[in-house]
Amino acid sequence: MTSTVEPLVAVVTTDLSAITRGRSVVESRLQKIAATGVGWLQANLSLTPFNSIVDPNPWGSSGDVRLVPDLNARFRTALTGSATPFDMVAGNIVELDGSPWVGCTRTMLKDALAELKAAAGLSVIAAFEHEFHIEGDFGPAHSMSLAALRRTDPFAVNLMAALAEAGVAPEVVIAEFGTGQFEVTCEPTYALAAADRAVAIREITREVARCAGWRASFAPKIAPDAVGNGVHVHFSFVDEVGKPATYDPAQPGGLSSRAASFCAGVLRHLPAITAMTAASVSSYYRLKPHSWSSSYTWLADRDREASLRICPTVTIGGRDPARQYNVEYRAADATGNPYLSLAAIVRAGLEGLKAKLPAPPLVSGDPTQMSVAERKKLGLVRLPETLPAALDALVADKTVTGWFAPVFVETFVGLKRHETERLAGLDPVAVCDLYRTLY
C-alpha cells in the first residue's frame, strides 16, 4: 500500500521588517480555512529582522488575530528546483470577528487605493523592479554582459520559468552592473496584485538560488562600496473606464495635471515616507548623490538620480505612449514592506491631488552642484541621510502619521528605533554584512 505526500500551502503576511512569515496547511485544507484563516499574533508585528520581538511593544503577550488567505493571490510553481512545489497565498490579517486589523499592511494598501479611486476616480497600475545579488562560486565576468548571465546558467532560465508558472508575469532578467548582481522585472498590473507579486518575486528568487546551492540577497548594500540593490516602484493611472490617465503630451514631461499633482504630493511627503520605503540602516548607505538611486526630492525626465523619474516611452511600430507612460519611485529597497511602501506613496500622492498642488519643476542637472538658493527655488530637499533621521522626519510629518492608527505608528517607529540601537556598535562593513544574510 502506498501513501501520497500531500503538498503544503503557506498562508503568509509580510511584516514591518519586510520578512514574509506565515503558517502552512496541507493543500486539501486550503478551501476549509479560506473563510476563517489561521491563527496569528498581534505581537508578530513587532518582530525584528533579527528574529526577536521588540520589548516593550504595544501588543504584549496576549491577544489573537486571524490570517485569512486571499485565494486570488496564490503563487504556485514546481519549477524552483525544490523537492516540493513552492505554494504561497497572500493573506489579510483580521480580528476574530472578521473586521480589519489596524496592523495589516495589505489592508492599508487596499484602503489607500479605494480612497484614491473614490476621491479622484483613478486606479493605480504598478510594477516592482527588483535588484539582488547572488552569492556563489562562479568566475568573473563583465558588467551587464551575456557572459555574466550565462556563468550562472541555468539560474536565469529557471527563475523566469518559475516566476511565469507562478503567475508573476516576468518580463526581463539581466546581469546588472555589480558583481553577481541581477535585476528582474515583471509586467505592470493593478497595485494590490503588483505588491503581491513583489513578495512572490523575492521568495521564489531566494528558493531558485538556494536550490542552485547559492544565496540570493536583496539587501540594499551587501558591502559599503558595492553597487546597491534598489526596488524601483513604477506607477501609472487609469480612469473609471480603464483609459490611461497619466500622460498628456501638452504638459511638461508629458505628465497629466492629475499625475503631476500626485507627484507633487509624493515629493512633499517624501522625507517622511522614506522611513517606510527604505526601512533599514544600510538603506541610507545607498541613498546618496551620484549613486543612481535618489538623494533629493526631485522629479526628472529619465534621470536615474531622481527620486521620481518619468520613464521613457517607445513609439517604434506606432506604439501608444499613453499606455506605456509611467513614473518610477526610486527611494525604495527590499527592506521596505511592499504593501506599506505603495500605500505610503499612494496616500502622499492623494494629498497632492486633494490640495491640487501644481506640477513640480522638471529638474535637470546635479543638485550637489547647485547653490542653496537654487535648490530652494526648485524645491529640492535632501532626503534623510540615516534611518534615525528618516524616523524623525516621519514623526514630524503629522499628515503622514495621520494616515495610520497611532498604535501602528508606535509599533513601526519602535521597531525601527530598536533596529538602529541593535546596530549602533557596528561599523558599515559589519552592518552591510549582517543585512546581506538577513535579506
PDB file of C-alpha atoms in Angstrom, residues 131-135 143 176-182 217-230 282-293 333 428-433 435-436:
ATOM      1  CA  GLU A 131      17.740  44.170  -7.922  1.00  0.00           C
ATOM      2  CA  PHE A 132      19.583  41.476  -5.970  1.00  0.00           C
ATOM      3  CA  HIS A 133      22.946  39.777  -5.598  1.00  0.00           C
ATOM      4  CA  ILE A 134      23.765  36.101  -5.975  1.00  0.00           C
ATOM      5  CA  GLU A 135      26.463  34.741  -3.719  1.00  0.00           C
ATOM      6  CA  SER A 143      29.049  44.014 -16.012  1.00  0.00           C
ATOM      7  CA  GLU A 176      23.356  44.023 -13.603  1.00  0.00           C
ATOM      8  CA  PHE A 177      26.246  46.436 -13.064  1.00  0.00           C
ATOM      9  CA  GLY A 178      27.514  44.979  -9.790  1.00  0.00           C
ATOM     10  CA  THR A 179      29.468  41.759  -9.431  1.00  0.00           C
ATOM     11  CA  GLY A 180      26.960  38.937  -9.031  1.00  0.00           C
ATOM     12  CA  GLN A 181      24.090  41.414  -9.297  1.00  0.00           C
ATOM     13  CA  PHE A 182      20.873  40.746 -11.222  1.00  0.00           C
ATOM     14  CA  SER A 217      20.402  38.717  -1.220  1.00  0.00           C
ATOM     15  CA  PHE A 218      18.087  41.702  -1.716  1.00  0.00           C
ATOM     16  CA  ALA A 219      19.942  43.785   0.900  1.00  0.00           C
ATOM     17  CA  PRO A 220      20.298  47.463  -0.079  1.00  0.00           C
ATOM     18  CA  LYS A 221      24.083  47.163   0.208  1.00  0.00           C
ATOM     19  CA  ILE A 222      25.988  43.905   0.535  1.00  0.00           C
ATOM     20  CA  ALA A 223      29.110  45.987   1.274  1.00  0.00           C
ATOM     21  CA  PRO A 224      29.602  49.756   1.695  1.00  0.00           C
ATOM     22  CA  ASP A 225      31.443  50.034  -1.625  1.00  0.00           C
ATOM     23  CA  ALA A 226      29.217  47.573  -3.514  1.00  0.00           C
ATOM     24  CA  VAL A 227      26.595  48.576  -6.056  1.00  0.00           C
ATOM     25  CA  GLY A 228      23.283  48.994  -4.230  1.00  0.00           C
ATOM     26  CA  ASN A 229      20.133  46.931  -4.687  1.00  0.00           C
ATOM     27  CA  GLY A 230      17.045  49.040  -5.184  1.00  0.00           C
ATOM     28  CA  SER A 282      22.001  50.143   5.333  1.00  0.00           C
ATOM     29  CA  SER A 283      19.330  51.713   3.095  1.00  0.00           C
ATOM     30  CA  TYR A 284      20.964  55.085   3.702  1.00  0.00           C
ATOM     31  CA  TYR A 285      24.379  53.919   2.514  1.00  0.00           C
ATOM     32  CA  ARG A 286      22.661  53.642  -0.866  1.00  0.00           C
ATOM     33  CA  LEU A 287      20.584  56.856  -0.940  1.00  0.00           C
ATOM     34  CA  LYS A 288      23.475  59.157  -1.759  1.00  0.00           C
ATOM     35  CA  PRO A 289      24.245  61.530  -4.617  1.00  0.00           C
ATOM     36  CA  HIS A 290      25.888  60.015  -7.699  1.00  0.00           C
ATOM     37  CA  SER A 291      24.704  56.516  -6.811  1.00  0.00           C
ATOM     38  CA  TRP A 292      21.920  56.200  -9.401  1.00  0.00           C
ATOM     39  CA  SER A 293      19.460  55.879  -6.531  1.00  0.00           C
ATOM     40  CA  ASP A 333      14.544  48.834  -1.414  1.00  0.00           C
ATOM     41  CA  PRO A 428      29.264  49.993   7.964  1.00  0.00           C
ATOM     42  CA  VAL A 429      31.094  46.859   6.810  1.00  0.00           C
ATOM     43  CA  ALA A 430      29.586  44.788   9.608  1.00  0.00           C
ATOM     44  CA  VAL A 431      26.139  46.370   9.115  1.00  0.00           C
ATOM     45  CA  CYS A 432      26.121  45.511   5.412  1.00  0.00           C
ATOM     46  CA  ASP A 433      27.392  42.009   6.084  1.00  0.00           C
ATOM     47  CA  TYR A 435      21.815  42.705   6.286  1.00  0.00           C
ATOM     48  CA  ARG A 436      23.327  40.662   3.431  1.00  0.00           C
TER      49      ARG A 436
END
